[in-house]
Coordinates of C-alpha atoms in Angstrom, one line a residue:
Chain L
X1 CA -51.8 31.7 -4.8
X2 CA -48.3 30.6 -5.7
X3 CA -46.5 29.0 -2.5
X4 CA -43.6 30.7 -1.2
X5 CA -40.4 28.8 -2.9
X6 CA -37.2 28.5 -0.6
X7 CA -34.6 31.4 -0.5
X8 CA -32.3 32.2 -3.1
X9 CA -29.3 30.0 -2.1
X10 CA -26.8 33.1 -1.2
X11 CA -29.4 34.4 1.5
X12 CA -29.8 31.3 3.5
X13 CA -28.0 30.2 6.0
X14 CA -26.5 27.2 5.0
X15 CA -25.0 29.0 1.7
X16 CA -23.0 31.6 4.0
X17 CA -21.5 29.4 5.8
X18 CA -20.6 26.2 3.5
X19 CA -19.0 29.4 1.5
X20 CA -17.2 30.4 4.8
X21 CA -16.4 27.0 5.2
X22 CA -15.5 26.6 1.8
X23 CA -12.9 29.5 1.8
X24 CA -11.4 28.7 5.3
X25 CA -10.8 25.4 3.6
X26 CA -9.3 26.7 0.6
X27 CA -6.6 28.7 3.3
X28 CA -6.4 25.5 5.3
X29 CA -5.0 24.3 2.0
X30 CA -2.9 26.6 0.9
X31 CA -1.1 26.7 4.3
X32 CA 0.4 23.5 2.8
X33 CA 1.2 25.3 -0.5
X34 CA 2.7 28.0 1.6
X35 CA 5.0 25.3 3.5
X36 CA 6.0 23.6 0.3
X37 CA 7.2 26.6 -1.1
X38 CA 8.4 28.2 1.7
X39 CA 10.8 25.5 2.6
X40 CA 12.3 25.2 -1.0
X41 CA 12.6 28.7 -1.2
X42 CA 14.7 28.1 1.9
X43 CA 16.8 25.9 0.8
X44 CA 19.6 28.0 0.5
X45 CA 19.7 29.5 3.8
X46 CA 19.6 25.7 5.4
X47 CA 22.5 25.1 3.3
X48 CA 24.3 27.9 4.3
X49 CA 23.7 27.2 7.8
X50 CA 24.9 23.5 7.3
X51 CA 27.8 24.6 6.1
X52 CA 28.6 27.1 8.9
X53 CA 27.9 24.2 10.9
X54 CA 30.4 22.2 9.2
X55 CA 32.9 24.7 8.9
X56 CA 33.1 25.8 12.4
X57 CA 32.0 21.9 14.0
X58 CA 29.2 23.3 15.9
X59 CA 26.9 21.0 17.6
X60 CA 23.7 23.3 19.0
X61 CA 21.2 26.2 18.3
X62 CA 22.0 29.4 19.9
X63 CA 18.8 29.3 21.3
X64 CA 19.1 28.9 24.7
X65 CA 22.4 31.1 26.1
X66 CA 21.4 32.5 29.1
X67 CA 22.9 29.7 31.1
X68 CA 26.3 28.4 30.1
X69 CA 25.0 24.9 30.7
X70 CA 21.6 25.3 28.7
X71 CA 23.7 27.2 25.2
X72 CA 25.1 23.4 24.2
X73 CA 22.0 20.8 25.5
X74 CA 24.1 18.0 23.8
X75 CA 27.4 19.0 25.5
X76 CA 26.3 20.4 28.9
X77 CA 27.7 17.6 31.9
X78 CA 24.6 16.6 34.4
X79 CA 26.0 18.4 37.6
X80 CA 25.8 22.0 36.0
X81 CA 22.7 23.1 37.3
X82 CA 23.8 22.1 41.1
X83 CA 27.2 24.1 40.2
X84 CA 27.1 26.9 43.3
X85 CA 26.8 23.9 45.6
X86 CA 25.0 20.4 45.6
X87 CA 21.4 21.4 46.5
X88 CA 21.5 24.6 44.8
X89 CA 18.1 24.8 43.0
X90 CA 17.8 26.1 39.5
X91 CA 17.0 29.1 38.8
X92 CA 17.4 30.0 35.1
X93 CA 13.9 29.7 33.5
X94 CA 15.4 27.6 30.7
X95 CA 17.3 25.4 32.9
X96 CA 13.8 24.3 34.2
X97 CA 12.4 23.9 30.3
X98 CA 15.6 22.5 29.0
X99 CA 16.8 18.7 30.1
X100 CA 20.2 19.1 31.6
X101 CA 21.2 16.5 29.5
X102 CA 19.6 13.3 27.3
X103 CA 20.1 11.0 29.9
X104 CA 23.1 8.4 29.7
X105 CA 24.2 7.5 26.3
X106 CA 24.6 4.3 24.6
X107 CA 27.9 3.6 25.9
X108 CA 26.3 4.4 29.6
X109 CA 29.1 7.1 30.3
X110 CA 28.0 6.6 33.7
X111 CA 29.1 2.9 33.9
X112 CA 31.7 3.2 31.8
X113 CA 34.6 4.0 33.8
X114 CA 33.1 1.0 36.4
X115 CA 33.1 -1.2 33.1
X116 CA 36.6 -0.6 32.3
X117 CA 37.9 -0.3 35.8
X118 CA 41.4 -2.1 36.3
X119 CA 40.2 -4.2 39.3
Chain F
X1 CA -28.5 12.4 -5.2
X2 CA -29.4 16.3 -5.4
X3 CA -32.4 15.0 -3.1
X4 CA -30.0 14.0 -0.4
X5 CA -27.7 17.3 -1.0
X6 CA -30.8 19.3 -1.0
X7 CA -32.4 17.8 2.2
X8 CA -28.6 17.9 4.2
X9 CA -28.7 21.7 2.9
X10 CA -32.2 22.2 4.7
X11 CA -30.9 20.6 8.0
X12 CA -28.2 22.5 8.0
X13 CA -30.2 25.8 7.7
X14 CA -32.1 24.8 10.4
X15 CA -29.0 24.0 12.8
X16 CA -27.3 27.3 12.0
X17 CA -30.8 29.1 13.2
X18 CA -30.7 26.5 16.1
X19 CA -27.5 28.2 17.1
X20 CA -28.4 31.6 16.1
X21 CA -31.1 31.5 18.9
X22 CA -28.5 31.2 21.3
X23 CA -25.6 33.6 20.0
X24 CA -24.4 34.3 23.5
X25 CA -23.7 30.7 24.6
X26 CA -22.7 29.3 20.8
X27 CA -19.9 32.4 20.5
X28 CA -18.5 31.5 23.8
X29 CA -18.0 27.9 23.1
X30 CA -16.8 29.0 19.6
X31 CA -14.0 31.5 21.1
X32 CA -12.8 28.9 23.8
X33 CA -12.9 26.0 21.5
X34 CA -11.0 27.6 18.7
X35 CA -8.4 29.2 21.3
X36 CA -7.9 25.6 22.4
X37 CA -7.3 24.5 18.7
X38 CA -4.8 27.5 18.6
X39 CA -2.6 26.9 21.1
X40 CA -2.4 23.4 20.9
X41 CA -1.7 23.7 17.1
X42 CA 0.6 26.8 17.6
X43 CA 2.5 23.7 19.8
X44 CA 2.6 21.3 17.4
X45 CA 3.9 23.4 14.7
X46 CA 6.6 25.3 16.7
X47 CA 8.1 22.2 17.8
X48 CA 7.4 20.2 14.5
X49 CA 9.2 23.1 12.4
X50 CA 12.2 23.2 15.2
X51 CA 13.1 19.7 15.4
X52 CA 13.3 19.0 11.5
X53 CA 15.6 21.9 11.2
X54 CA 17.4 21.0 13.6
X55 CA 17.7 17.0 12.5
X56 CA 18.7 19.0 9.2
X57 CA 21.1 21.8 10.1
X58 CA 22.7 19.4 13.1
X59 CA 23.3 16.5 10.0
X60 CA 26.5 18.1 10.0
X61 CA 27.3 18.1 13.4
X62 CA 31.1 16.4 14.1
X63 CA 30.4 12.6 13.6
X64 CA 32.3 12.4 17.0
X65 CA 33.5 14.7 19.4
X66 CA 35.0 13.3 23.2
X67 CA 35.1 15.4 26.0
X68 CA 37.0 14.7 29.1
X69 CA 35.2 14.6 32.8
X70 CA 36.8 14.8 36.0
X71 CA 34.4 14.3 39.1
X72 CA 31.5 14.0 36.8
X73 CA 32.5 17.4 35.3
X74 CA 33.2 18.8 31.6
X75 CA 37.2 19.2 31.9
X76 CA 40.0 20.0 29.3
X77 CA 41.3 18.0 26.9
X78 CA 45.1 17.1 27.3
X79 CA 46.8 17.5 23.9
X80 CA 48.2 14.1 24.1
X81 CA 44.9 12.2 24.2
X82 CA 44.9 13.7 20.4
X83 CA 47.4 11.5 19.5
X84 CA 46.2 8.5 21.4
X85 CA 43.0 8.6 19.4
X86 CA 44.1 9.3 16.4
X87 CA 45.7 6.0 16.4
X88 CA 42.8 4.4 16.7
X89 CA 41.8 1.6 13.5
X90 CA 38.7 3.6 11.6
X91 CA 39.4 7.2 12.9
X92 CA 40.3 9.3 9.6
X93 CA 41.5 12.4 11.0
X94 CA 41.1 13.8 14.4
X95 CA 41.9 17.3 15.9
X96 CA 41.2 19.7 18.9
X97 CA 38.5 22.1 19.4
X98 CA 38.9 25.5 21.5
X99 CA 35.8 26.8 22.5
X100 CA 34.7 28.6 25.4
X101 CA 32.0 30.8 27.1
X102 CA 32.6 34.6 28.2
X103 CA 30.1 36.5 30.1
X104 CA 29.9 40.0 29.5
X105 CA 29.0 42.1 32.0
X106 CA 28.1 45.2 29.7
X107 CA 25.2 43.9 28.3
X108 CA 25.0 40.5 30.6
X109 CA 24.9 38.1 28.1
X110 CA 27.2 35.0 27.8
X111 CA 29.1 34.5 24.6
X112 CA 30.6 32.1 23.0
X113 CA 34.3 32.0 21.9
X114 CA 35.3 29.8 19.2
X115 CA 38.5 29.3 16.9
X116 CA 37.7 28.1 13.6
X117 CA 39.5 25.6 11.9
X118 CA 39.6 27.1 8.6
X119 CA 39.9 30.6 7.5
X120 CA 41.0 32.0 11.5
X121 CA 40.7 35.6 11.7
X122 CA 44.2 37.2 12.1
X123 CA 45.4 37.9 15.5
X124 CA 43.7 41.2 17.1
X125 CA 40.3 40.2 14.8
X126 CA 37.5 38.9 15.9
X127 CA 34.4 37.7 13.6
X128 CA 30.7 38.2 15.3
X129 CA 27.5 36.2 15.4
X130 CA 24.9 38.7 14.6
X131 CA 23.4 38.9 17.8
X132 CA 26.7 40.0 19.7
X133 CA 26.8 42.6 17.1
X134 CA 23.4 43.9 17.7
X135 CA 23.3 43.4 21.4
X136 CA 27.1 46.0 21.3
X137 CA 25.2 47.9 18.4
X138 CA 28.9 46.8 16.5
X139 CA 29.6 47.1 12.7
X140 CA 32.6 45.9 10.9
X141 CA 36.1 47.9 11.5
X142 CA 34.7 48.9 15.0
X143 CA 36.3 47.7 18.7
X144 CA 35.1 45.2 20.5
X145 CA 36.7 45.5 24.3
X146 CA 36.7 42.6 26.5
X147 CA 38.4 42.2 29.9
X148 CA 40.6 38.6 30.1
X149 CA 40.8 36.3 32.5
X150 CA 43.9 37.6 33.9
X151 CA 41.6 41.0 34.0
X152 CA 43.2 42.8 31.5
X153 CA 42.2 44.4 28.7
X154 CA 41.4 43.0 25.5
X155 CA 40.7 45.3 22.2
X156 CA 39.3 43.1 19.2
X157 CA 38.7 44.8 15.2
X158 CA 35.4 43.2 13.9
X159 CA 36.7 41.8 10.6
X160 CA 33.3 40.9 9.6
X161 CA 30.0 39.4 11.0
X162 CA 28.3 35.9 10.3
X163 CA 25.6 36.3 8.1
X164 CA 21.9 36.5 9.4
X165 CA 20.6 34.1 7.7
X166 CA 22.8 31.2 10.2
X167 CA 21.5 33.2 13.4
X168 CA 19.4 30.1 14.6
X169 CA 23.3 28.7 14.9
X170 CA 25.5 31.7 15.3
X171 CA 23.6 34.5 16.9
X172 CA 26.2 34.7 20.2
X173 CA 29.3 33.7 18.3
X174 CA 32.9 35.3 18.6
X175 CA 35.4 33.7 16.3
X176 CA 38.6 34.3 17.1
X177 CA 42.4 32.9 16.7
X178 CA 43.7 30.4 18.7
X179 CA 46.9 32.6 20.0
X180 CA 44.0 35.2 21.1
X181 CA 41.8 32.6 22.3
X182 CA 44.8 31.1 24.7
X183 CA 45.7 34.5 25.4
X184 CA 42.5 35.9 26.2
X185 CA 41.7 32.8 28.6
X186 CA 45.0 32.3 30.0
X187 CA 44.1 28.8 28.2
X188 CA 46.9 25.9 28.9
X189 CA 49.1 25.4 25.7
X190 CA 48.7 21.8 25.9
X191 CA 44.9 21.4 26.4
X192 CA 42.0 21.4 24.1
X193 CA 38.1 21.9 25.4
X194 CA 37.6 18.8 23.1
X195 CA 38.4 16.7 20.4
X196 CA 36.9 16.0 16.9
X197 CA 36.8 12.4 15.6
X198 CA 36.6 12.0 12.2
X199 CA 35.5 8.4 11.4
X200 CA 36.2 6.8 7.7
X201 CA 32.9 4.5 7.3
X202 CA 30.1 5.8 9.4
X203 CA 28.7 2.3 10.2
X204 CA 31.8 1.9 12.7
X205 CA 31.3 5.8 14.8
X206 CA 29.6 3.2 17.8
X207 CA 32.5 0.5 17.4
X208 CA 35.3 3.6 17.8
X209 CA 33.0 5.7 20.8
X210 CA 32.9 2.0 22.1
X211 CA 37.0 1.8 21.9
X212 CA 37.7 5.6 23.0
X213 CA 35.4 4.8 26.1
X214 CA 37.5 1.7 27.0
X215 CA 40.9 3.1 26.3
X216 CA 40.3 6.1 27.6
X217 CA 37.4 6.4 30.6
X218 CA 37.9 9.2 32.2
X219 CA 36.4 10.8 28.6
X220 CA 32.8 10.4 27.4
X221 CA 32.3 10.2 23.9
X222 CA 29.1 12.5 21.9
X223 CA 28.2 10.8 19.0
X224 CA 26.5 13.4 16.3
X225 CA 23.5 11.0 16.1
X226 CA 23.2 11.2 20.3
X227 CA 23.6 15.3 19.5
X228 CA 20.4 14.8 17.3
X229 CA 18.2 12.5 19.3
X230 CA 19.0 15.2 22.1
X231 CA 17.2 17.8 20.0
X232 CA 14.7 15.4 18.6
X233 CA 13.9 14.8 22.7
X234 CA 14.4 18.4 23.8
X235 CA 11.8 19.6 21.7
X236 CA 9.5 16.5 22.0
X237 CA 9.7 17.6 25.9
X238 CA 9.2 21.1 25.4
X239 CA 6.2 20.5 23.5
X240 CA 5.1 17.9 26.2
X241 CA 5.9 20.0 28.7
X242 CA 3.5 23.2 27.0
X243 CA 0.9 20.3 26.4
X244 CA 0.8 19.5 30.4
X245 CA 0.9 23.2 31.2
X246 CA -2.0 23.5 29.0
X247 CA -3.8 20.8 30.2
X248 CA -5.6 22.1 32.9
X249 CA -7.3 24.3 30.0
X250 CA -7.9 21.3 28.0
X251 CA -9.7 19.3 30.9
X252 CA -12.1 22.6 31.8
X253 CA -12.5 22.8 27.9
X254 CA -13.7 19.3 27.8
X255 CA -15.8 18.9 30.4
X256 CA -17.1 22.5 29.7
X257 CA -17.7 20.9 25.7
X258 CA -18.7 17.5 27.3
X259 CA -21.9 19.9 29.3
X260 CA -22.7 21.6 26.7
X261 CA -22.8 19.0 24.0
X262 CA -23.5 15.9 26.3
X263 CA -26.5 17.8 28.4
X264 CA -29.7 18.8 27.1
X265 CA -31.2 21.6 28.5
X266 CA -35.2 21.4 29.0
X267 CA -35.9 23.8 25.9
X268 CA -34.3 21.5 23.7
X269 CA -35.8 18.5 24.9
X270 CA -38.8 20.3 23.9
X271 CA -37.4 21.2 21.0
X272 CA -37.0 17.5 19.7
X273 CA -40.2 16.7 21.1
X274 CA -42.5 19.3 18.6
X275 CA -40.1 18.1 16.1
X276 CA -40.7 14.5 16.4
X277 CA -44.6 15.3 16.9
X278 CA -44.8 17.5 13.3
X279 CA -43.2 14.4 12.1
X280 CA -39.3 14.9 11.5
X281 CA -37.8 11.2 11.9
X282 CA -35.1 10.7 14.7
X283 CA -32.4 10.1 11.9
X284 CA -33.2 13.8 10.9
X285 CA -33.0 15.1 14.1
X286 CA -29.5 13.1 14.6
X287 CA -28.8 14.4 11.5
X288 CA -29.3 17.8 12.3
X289 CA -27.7 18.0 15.8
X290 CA -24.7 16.1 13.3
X291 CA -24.7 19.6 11.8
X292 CA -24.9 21.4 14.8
X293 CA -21.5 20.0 16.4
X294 CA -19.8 19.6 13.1
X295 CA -20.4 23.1 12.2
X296 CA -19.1 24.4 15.5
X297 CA -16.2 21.9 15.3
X298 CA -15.0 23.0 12.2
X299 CA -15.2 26.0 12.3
X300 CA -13.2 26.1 15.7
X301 CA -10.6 24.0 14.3
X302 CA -10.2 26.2 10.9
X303 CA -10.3 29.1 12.8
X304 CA -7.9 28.0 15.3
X305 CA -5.3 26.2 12.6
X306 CA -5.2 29.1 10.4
X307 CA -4.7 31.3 13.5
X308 CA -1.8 29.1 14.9
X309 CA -0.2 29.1 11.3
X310 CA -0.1 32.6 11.2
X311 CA 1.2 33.3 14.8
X312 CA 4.3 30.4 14.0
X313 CA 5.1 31.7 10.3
X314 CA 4.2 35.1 9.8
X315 CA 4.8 36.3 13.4
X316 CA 7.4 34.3 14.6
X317 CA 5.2 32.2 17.1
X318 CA 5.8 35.6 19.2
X319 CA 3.8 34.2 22.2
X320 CA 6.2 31.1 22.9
X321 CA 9.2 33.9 22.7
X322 CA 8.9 34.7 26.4
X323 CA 9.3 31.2 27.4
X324 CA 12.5 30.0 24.7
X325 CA 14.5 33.6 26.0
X326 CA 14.1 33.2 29.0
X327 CA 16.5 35.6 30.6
X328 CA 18.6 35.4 27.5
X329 CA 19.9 38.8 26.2
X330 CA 20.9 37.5 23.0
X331 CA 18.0 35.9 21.1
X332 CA 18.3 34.7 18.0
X333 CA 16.6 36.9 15.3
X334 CA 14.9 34.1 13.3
X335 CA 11.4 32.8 11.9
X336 CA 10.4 29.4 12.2
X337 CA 10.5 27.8 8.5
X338 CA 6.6 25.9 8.3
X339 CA 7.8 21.9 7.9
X340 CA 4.3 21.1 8.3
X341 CA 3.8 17.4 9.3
X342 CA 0.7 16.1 7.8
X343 CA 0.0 13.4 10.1
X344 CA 0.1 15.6 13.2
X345 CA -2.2 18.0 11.6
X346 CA -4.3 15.2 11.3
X347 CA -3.8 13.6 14.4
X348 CA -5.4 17.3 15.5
X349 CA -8.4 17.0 13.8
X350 CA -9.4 13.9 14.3
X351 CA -9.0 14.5 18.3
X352 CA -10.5 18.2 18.2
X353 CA -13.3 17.7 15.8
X354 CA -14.3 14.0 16.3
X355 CA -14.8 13.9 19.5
X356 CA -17.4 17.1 20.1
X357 CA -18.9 15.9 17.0
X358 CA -19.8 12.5 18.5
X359 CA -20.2 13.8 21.8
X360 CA -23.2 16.2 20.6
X361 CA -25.2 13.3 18.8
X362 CA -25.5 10.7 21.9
X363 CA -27.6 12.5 24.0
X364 CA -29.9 13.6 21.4
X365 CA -30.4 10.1 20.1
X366 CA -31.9 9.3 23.4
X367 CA -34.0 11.8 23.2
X368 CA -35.1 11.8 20.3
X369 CA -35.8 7.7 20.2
X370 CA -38.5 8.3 23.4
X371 CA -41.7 9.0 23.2
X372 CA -42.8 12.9 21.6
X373 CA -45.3 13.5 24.2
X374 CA -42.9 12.2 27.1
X375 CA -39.6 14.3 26.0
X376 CA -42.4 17.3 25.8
X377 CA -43.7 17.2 29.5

């Protein structure tokens, strides 16, 4: 009697999945197509946006505007979120996601006036 | 060669029917591993795709703009600073910005009120940012009323609205002229909010912030590059900040994965014991718990990438929403463009798959290099 030969490979196991594998792969892939494209099909608005930013000298993403001092992170002064009274806490949930500010910049605005201070 | 393939192929079969025999326990693992994957690629991507449009779009940012503080605080700009700066060796061409915020109490939302440089609308006009439009449900040739500073009454004409396409940057815009503006915010003829620097070669921007902040120091000067790091860290912080948040999950996940993979329960100690005793070798066995944790590992990470991909780009990445609005009214309506960074993706599998894969294999060598009959008891 003739012994039993393995499975035709679509049945077993291992061909299910390396297929499964196989095609979640080939989508893993063409997410990057899908970038590629994507992006240089966008071109265009990313100009037009530059050039609104340009035109108008903007400096931020209208992302954050509930809170005047979180609608410009690269403008907003360091006291804003104590501005009701020094140990106000706050309370706008962006405020607590968003860094007041980027910290001192090169110049050290902070020293600055002490730097250049007539005495 | 097709001896190797076909003998891998045979181990695998017999890994997948390993894990079929404990659907229960496998699926679990499978679910929480590839919702870990998920969110912590949904992460990555949101703020990868956020920062390089915003080191893109912000390029052309104002090389320099100087704002004046008083007691620490953002204060107006006195028109005659304009001309003290523009003296300056290096400075091209410099002018004063009028900007300001308005909160509306109809729909409580803050706007912003800008004049525009070029192309002003005419007095009594006002140009909108498409979210102010569809927060007042307002079309072109419509009102917009406002209530001034001094409390009275303000009627605007929409002249036209800023396209949708520049939402990301626009969305709670009101462009207006600078007779309204000054009007509207009973604004001082002889201030500015800020100034505009326009420098000739860009290699000397730090040299004249450096001069502006010594002739001038009750001002601090915003360089476009500082404007640009502060998104690059904003969104580096966010996504640190979502990372910490998560990891709590991440730790139970590991030491969860860690148990499972790291542990051997006494059915599978058995389990490598017949093995060995019908004569498999201890590299098959390794080889074949390889194929356990590697199957379960990539198919969590695949599972989970794809899924993150689609929530980011096709949906908006509509579960971070919540947390970027806030209590924002006007939300910009915009989807994330995929600028997919290679090496972060990655980064991700090397420290999602790797690790499980490793973790699955140490335990079983030790089993699997005693004694059959000893591993069997």
């Amino acid at each position: 009697m003739k012994a039993p030969g393995p499975l035709p490979a679509p049945w077993r196991k291992s061909g299910a999945f390396l297929w499964t594998i196989g095609l979640a792969t080939v989508l893993w892939a063409l997410t990057f197509v899908h970038a590629t494209l994507t992006t240089r099909a966008a071109a265009d608005d990313l100009h037009r946006r530059g050039a609104l930013v340009s035109q108008l000298d903007l400096t931020d993403f209208a992302l954050f505007t509930e809170a005047r001092y979180t609608r410009h992170p690269s403008q907003a002064d360091l006291h804003s979120p104590f501005q009701d009274h020094p140990l106000a806490l706050e309370h706008f949930p962006t405020g607590s996601l968003v860094p007041a500010s980027a910290g001192p910049s090169w110049t050290g605005w902070l020293e600055a006036p002490a730097a250049s201070s007539p005495e | 060669m097709r001896a190797l393939l076909r003998r891998q192929r045979y181990l695998l079969d017999y890994s997948l029917s390993s894990l079929a025999r404990r659907p229960g326990k496998h699926l679990a693992l499978l679910l929480v591993y590839s919702l870990v994957v998920f969110l912590l690629a949904s992460t990555l991507l949101f703020t990868q795709s956020l920062r390089r449009e915003a080191a893109l779009i912000l390029a052309d940012a104002p090389e320099l703009i100087v704002q004046r503080l008083v007691a620490g605080r953002h204060d107006l700009m006195p028109a005659d600073y304009l001309d003290r700066l523009g003296q300056l060796r290096g400075v091209s061409d410099a002018y004063g910005r009028l900007w300001g915020y308005f909160y509306d109490p109809a729909v409580k939302a803050n706007y912003t009120l800008l004049v525009p440089r070029q192309e002003p609308p005419v007095p009594g006009e006002v140009r909108l940012g498409a979210g102010v439009a569809r927060t007042r449900g307002l079309g072109v040739g419509d009102y917009l009323s406002l209530r001034s500073a001094r409390g009275e009454p303000f009627s605007f004409r929409i002249a036209g609205l800023l396209e949708a396409e520049t939402e990301l940057v626009s969305s709670d815009l009101l462009l207006l002229n600078a007779e309204d503006f000054r009007r509207f915010f009973a604004f001082p003829a002889d201030r500015f909010t800020d100034l505009v620097l326009r420098v000739r070669n860009p290699s000397e921007v730090r040299k004249v912030a450096e001069k502006i902040a010594l002739a001038l120091p009750d001002t601090r000067p915003i360089l476009r590059d500082e404007i640009l790091r502060t998104y690059d860290a904003l969104f580096g912080w966010r996504q640190g900040l979502i990372i910490v948040l998560l990891g709590g999950a991440l730790l139970a996940f590991v030491i969860f994965a860690f148990d499972r993979a790291a542990g051997l329960s006494a059915e599978e100690r058995r389990e490598i014991g017949i093995l060995k005793a019908i004569g498999w070798e201890t590299g098959d066995v390794l080889r074949m718990k390889f194929w356990e944790g590697a199957a379960l590992s990539l198919t969590a990470f695949l599972a989970g990438y794809l899924l993150a991909y689609a929530h980011v780009f096709f949906f908006a990445a509509a579960l971070f929403a919540p947390v970027l609005k806030g209590w924002a009214v006007l939300y910009p309506d915009f989807r994330p463009l995929p600028f997919v960074d290679g090496l972060q993706v990655a980064t991700l599998f090397f420290f999602t798959v790797f690790p499980y894969t490793v973790a699955t294999i140490v335990p079983i060598w030790r089993a699997a290099i005693t004694d059959p009959d000893q591993v069997m008891r």
